[in-house]
Coordinates of C-alpha atoms in Angstrom, one line a residue:
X619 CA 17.4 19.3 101.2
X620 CA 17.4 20.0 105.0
X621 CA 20.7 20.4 106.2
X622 CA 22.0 17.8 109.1
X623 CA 22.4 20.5 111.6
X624 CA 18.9 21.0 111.5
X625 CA 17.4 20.1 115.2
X626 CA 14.2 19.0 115.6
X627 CA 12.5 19.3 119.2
X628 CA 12.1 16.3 121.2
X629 CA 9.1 14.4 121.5
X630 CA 6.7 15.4 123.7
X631 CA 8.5 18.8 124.3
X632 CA 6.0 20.9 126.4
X633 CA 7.8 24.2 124.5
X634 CA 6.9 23.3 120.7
X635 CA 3.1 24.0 119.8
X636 CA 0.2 21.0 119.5
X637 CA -2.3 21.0 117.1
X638 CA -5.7 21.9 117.8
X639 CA -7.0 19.5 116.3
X640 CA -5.0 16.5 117.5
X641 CA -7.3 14.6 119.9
X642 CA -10.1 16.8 119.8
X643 CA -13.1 14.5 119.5
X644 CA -15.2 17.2 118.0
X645 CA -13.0 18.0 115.1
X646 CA -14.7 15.3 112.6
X647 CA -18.1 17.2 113.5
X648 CA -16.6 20.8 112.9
X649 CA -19.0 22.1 109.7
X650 CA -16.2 23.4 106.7
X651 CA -17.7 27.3 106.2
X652 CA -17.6 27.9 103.2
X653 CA -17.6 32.2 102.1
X654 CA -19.3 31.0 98.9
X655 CA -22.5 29.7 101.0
X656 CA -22.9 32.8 103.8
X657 CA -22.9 31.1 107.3
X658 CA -24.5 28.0 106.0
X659 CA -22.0 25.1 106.0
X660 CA -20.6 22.9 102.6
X661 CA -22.4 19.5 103.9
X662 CA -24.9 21.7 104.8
X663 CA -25.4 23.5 101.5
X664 CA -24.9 19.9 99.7
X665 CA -26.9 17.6 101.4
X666 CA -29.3 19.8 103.0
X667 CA -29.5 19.3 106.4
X668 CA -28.4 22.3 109.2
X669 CA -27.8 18.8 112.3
X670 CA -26.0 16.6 112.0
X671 CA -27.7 14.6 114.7
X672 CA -30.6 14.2 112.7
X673 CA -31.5 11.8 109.5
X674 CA -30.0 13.5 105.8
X675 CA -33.2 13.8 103.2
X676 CA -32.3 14.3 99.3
X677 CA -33.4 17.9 98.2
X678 CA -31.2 17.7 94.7
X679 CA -32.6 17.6 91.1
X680 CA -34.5 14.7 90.2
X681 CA -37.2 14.0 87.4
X682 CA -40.3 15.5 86.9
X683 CA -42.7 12.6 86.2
X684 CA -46.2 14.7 86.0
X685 CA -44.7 16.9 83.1
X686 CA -45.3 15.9 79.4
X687 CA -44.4 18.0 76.9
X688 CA -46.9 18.1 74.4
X689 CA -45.5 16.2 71.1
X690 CA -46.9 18.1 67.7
X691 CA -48.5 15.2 64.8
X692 CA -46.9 16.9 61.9
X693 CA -43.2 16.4 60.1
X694 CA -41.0 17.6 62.8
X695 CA -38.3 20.6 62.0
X696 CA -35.5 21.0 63.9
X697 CA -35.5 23.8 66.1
X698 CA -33.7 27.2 65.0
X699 CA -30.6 26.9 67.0
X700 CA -30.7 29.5 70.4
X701 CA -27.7 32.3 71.0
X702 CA -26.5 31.8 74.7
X703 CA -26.5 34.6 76.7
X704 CA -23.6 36.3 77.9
X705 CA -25.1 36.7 81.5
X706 CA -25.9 33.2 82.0
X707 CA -22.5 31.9 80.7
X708 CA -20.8 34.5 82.9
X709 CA -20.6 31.8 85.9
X710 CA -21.0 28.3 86.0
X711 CA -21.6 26.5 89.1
X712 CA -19.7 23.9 91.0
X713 CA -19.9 20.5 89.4
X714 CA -21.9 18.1 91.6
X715 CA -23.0 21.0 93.6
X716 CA -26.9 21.4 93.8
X717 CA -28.7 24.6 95.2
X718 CA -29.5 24.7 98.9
X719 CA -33.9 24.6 97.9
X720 CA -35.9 22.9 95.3
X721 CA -34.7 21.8 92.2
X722 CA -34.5 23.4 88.8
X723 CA -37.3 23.9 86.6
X724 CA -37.4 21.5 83.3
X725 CA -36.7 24.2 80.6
X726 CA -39.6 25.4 78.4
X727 CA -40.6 23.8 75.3
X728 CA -39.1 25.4 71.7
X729 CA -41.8 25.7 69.2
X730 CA -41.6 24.1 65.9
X731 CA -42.0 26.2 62.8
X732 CA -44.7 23.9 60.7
X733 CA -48.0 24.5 62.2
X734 CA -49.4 20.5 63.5
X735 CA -51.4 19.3 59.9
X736 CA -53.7 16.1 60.1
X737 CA -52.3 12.8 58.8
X738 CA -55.1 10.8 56.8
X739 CA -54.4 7.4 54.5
X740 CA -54.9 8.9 50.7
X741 CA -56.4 5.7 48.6
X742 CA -54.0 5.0 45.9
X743 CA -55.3 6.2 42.4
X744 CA -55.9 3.1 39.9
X745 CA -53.3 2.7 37.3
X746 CA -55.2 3.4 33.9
X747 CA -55.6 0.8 31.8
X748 CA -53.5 0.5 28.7
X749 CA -54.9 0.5 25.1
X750 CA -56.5 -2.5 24.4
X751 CA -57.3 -3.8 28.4
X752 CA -60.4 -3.3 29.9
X753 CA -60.3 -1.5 33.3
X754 CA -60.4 -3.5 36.8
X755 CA -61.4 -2.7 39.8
X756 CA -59.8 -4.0 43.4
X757 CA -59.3 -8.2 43.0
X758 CA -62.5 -10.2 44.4
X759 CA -63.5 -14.0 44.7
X760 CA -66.9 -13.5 42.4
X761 CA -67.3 -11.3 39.5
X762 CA -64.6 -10.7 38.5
X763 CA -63.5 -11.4 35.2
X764 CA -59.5 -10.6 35.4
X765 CA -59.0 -13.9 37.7
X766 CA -58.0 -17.2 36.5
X767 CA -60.2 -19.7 36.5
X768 CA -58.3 -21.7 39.2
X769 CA -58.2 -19.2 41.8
X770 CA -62.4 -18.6 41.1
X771 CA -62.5 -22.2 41.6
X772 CA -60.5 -22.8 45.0
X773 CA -62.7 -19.3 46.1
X774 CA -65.8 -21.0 45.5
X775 CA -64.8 -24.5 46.3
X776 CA -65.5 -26.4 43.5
X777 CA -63.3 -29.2 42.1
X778 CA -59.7 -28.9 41.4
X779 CA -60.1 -31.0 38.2
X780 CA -60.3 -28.2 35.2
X781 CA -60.0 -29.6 32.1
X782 CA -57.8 -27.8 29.0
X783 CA -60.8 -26.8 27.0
X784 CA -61.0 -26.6 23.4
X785 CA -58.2 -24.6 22.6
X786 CA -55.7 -27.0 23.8
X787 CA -57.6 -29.9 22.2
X788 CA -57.7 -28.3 18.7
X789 CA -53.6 -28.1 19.1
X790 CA -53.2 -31.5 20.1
X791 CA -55.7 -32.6 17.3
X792 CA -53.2 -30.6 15.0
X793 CA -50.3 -32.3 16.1
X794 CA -51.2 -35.7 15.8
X795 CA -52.6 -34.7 12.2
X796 CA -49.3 -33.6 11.5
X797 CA -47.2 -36.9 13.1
X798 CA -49.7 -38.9 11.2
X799 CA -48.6 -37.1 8.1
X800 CA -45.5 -37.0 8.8
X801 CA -45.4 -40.8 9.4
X802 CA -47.0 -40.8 6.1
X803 CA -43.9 -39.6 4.0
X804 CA -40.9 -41.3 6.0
X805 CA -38.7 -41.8 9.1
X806 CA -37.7 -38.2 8.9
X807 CA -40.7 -36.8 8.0
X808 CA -42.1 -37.9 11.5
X809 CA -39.1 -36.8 13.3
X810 CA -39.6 -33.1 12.5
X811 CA -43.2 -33.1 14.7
X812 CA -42.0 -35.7 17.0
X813 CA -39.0 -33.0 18.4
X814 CA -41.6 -30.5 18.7
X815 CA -43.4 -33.0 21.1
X816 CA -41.0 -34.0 22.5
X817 CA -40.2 -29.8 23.9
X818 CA -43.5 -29.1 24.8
X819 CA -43.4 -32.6 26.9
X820 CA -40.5 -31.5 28.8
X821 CA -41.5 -28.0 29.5
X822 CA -45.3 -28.9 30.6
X823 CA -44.2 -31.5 32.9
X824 CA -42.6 -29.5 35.0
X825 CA -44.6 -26.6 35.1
X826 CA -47.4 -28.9 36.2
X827 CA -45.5 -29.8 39.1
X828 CA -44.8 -26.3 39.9
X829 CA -41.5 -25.9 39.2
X830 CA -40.8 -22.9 37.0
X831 CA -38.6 -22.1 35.5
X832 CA -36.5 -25.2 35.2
X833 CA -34.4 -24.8 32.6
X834 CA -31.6 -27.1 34.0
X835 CA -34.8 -30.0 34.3
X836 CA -36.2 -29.3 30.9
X837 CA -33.1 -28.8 29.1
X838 CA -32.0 -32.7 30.6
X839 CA -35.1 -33.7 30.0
X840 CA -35.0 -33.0 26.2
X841 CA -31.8 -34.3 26.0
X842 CA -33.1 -37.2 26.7
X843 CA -35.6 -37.5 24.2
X844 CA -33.2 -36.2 21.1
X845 CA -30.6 -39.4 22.9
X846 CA -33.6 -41.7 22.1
X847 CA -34.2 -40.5 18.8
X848 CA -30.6 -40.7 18.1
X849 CA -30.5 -44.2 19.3
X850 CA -33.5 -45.5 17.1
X851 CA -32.2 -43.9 14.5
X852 CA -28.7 -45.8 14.7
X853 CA -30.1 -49.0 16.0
X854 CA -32.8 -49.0 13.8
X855 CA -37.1 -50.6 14.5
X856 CA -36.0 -54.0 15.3
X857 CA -33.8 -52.6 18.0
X858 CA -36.4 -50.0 19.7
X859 CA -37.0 -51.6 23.2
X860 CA -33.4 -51.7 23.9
X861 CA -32.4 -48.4 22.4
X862 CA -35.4 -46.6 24.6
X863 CA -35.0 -48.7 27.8
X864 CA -31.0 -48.2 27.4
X865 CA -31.3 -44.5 26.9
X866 CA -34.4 -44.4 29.8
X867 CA -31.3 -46.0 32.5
X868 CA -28.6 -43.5 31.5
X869 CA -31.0 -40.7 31.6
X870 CA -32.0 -41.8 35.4
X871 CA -28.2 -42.2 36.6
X872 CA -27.2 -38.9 35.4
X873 CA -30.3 -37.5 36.8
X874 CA -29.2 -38.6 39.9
X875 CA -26.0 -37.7 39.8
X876 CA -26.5 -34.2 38.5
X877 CA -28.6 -33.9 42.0
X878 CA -26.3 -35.5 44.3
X879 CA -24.6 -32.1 43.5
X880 CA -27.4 -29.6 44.1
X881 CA -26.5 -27.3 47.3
X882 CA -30.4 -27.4 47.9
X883 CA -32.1 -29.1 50.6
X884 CA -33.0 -32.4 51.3
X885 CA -36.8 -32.5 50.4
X886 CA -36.1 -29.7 47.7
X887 CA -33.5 -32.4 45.7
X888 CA -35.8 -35.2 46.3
X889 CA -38.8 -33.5 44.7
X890 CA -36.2 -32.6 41.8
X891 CA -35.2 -35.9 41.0
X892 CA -38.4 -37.3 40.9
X893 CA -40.1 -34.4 38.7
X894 CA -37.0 -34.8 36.5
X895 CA -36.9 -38.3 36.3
X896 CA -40.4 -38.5 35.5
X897 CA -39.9 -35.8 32.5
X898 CA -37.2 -37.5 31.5
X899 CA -39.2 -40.6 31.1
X900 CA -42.2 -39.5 29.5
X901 CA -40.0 -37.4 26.7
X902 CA -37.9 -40.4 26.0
X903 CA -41.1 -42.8 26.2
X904 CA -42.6 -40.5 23.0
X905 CA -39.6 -41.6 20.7
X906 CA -42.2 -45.0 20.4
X907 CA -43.6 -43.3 18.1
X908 CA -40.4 -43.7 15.6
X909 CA -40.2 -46.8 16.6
X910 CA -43.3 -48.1 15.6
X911 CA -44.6 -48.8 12.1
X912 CA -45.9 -45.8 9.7
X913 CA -49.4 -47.8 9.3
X914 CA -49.7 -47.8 13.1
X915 CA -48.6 -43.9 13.9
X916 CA -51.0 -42.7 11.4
X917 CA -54.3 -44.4 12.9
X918 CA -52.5 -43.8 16.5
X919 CA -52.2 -39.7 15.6
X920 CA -55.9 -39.5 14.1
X921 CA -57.1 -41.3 17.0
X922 CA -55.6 -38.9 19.3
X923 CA -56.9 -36.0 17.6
X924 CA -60.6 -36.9 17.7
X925 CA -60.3 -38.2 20.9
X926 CA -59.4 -35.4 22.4
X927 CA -62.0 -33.3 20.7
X928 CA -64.4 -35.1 21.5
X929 CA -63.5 -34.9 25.3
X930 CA -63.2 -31.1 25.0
X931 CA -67.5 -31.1 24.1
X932 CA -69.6 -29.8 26.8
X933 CA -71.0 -33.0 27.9
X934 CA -72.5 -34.1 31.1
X935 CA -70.6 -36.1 32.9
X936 CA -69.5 -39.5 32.3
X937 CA -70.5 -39.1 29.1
X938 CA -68.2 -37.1 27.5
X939 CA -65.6 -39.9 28.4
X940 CA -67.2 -42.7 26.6
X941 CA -67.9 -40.4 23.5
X942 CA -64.1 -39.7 23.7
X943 CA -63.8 -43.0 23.1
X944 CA -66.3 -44.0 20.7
X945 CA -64.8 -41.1 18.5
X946 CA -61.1 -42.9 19.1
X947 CA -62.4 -46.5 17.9
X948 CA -63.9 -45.0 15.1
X949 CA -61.3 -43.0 14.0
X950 CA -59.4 -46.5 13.6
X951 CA -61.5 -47.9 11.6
X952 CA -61.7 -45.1 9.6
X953 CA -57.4 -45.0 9.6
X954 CA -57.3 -48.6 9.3
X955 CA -59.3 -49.0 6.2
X956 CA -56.9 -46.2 4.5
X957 CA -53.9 -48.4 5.7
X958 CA -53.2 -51.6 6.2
X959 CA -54.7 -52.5 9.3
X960 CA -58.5 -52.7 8.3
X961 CA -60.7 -53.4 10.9
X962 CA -57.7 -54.1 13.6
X963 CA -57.6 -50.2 13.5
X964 CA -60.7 -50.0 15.7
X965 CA -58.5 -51.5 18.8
X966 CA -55.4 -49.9 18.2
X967 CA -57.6 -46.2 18.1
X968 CA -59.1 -47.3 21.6
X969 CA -55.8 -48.2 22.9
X970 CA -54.7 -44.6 21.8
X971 CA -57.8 -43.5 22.9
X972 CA -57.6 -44.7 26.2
X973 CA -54.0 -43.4 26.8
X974 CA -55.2 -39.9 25.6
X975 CA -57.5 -39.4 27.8
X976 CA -55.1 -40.5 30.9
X977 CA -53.2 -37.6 30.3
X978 CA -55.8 -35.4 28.9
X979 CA -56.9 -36.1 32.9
X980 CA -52.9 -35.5 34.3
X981 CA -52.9 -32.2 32.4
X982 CA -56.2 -31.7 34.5
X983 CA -55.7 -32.0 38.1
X984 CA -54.7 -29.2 41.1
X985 CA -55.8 -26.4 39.7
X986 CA -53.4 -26.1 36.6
X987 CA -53.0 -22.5 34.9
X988 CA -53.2 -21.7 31.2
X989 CA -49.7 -22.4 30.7
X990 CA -50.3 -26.1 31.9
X991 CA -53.1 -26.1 29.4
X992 CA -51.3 -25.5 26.6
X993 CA -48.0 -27.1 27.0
X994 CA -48.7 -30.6 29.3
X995 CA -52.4 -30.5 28.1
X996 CA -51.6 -30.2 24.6
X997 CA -48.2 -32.9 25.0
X998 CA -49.1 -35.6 27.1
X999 CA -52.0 -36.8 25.4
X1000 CA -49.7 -38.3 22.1
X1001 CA -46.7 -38.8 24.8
X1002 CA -48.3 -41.6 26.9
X1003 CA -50.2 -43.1 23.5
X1004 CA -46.8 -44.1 22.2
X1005 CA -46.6 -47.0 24.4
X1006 CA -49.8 -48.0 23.2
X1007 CA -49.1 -46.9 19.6
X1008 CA -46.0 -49.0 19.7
X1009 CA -47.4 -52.3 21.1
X1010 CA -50.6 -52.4 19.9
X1011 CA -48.8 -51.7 16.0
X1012 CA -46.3 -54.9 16.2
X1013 CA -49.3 -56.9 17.3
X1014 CA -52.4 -55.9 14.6
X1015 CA -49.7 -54.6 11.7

């Protein structure tokens, strides 16, 4: 604090001593000298000029855009960390201050430890073979034996109609040998096979759409067939159209409520309920078989089973069709004579016949694997003949 005694002289008092610098036009061009820099100037020093009458050029420290270090190809290793030297930590320069000429040199490169090696792609050695397998080579189209029969087929651009072969053929022959016998001894007799149809049904249905696994789908769809089985047991023969149809509608309702509830997509759901519904029907649709009379299951099941033997020949052509169903008509006769039926058997095996071989063909088509083969190609052959089975039995028995 100043005291208030304290006089200050007036303004404009010739006696107390101006600045220098007050109205001097030149002062804003004075240089600042700085000791640090010799004679040279700051601005000078910073920006690099020595007038300041003429146009300022930028001498600093910029990039270097024609140096490229050399990069090695090997695995890189860190650098061994350097020791700083005493001398060159001694002083450190201004901040923002650049040297008066040139600009530093980019520092030199640190070599790495590893000397540079050659990269080169090492093949992959073949897993050996386990005990039993033969060796393969790399996958191709042609000639090789290890690829299924449907992808040799789309690579040479044949048909995508392959049929089960014998194998599947001598299964279903064996199944409808067995529903025939069982159909022989009693109700129950023919359930036993008629389950195990019913399973396989389910399961190939789906796989021949593509959908696998589906155990939600099958599991429904299996459902459905023990419901019918359940229903024609209760209701009893005379009942059987309304007992299947009845158990077909219930089947389709919660079918499509159980996919109203699916978080999937729109096209994914509808291609769901439509593969499910169709399962659905074809399981429940094979519970004709218990439905229709004993006389009638036994020439239908023997029909079957030579049918589709006789389709799984090597014959040319359309021929091996019509000898599928030669073999069918004939096996009714032959069924018919043992039963009841006589001579009537000889329409009833074509009608079987005929039914056989439509899903002999749907176990067939798109380029179906083995699995297809031996679930839907062994299944849907009996499955779609009990219609016929059914019908064709309350007509001729």
């Amino acid at each position: 604090m100043s005291s208030s005694d304290q006089q200050y002289p007036p303004y404009g008092d010739p006696s107390y001593p101006a600045d220098p610098s007050y109205g001097d036009p030149s002062y804003g061009d004075a240089p600042y000298r700085d000791p640090a820099y010799g004679d040279a100037s700051y601005a000078d020093a910073a920006y690099g000029h020595q007038d300041s009458g003429v146009a300022q050029t930028w001498e600093g420290q910029t990039w270097d855009t024609s140096y490229q270090p050399a990069v090695p190809s090997g695995p890189r290793t860190p650098p061994a960390p350097q020791q700083p030297d005493a001398a060159a930590t001694a002083y450190l320069p201004v901040q923002g201050a650049a040297p008066a000429q040139g600009a530093f040199p980019l520092p030199p490169e640190v070599p790495y430890d590893t000397p540079t090696t050659t990269l080169r792609a090492v093949p992959p050695e073949p897993a050996p073979a386990a005990a039993g397998e033969p060796a393969y080579s790399a996958p191709v189209t042609v000639g090789n034996a290890r690829i299924t029969d449907a992808q040799r087929a789309r690579a040479e651009g044949r048909s995508p109609i392959i049929e089960p072969g014998m194998q599947p053929a001598a299964l279903t022959a064996l199944l409808g040998v067995l529903m025939a016998a069982g159909a022989a001894v009693g109700t129950y007799g023919l359930l036993v096979p008629l389950v195990l149809l019913q399973a396989v049904t389910a399961a190939g249905w789906f796989r021949l759409n593509g959908m696998w696994p589906a155990r939600q789908g099958i599991a429904l769809a299996f459902a459905g067939g023990l419901a019918a089985d359940a229903a024609l047991l209760v209701a009893g023969p005379e009942h059987a159209p309304a007992a299947i149809l009845g158990t077909l509608g219930v089947w389709v309702l919660l079918v499509v409520v159980l996919q109203l509830r699916s978080h999937a997509g729109a096209e994914e759901r509808m291609y769901g309920l439509m593969a499910t519904v169709a399962s659905a029907a074809l399981t429940i649709a094979a519970a004709g078989h218990l439905a229709a009379a004993p006389d009638a299951v036994i020439v239908g099941g023997l029909a079957v089973a030579v049918a589709v033997l006789a389709r799984a020949l090597p014959l040319p052509g359309a021929a091996s069709p019509a000898v599928a169903l030669l073999a069918a008509a004939g096996a009714g006769v032959a069924a018919g004579g043992m039963t009841g039926i006589g001579a009537a058997g000889a329409l009833l095996g074509l009608g079987a016949g005929v039914c056989a071989l439509a899903g002999h063909r749907a176990a067939s088509y798109d380029y179906p694997s083995r699995f297809v083969h031996m679930t839907a190609g062994v299944a849907l052959p009996l499955a779609l003949a009990a219609p016929a089975v059914y019908v064709l039995g309350r007509a001729l028995a």
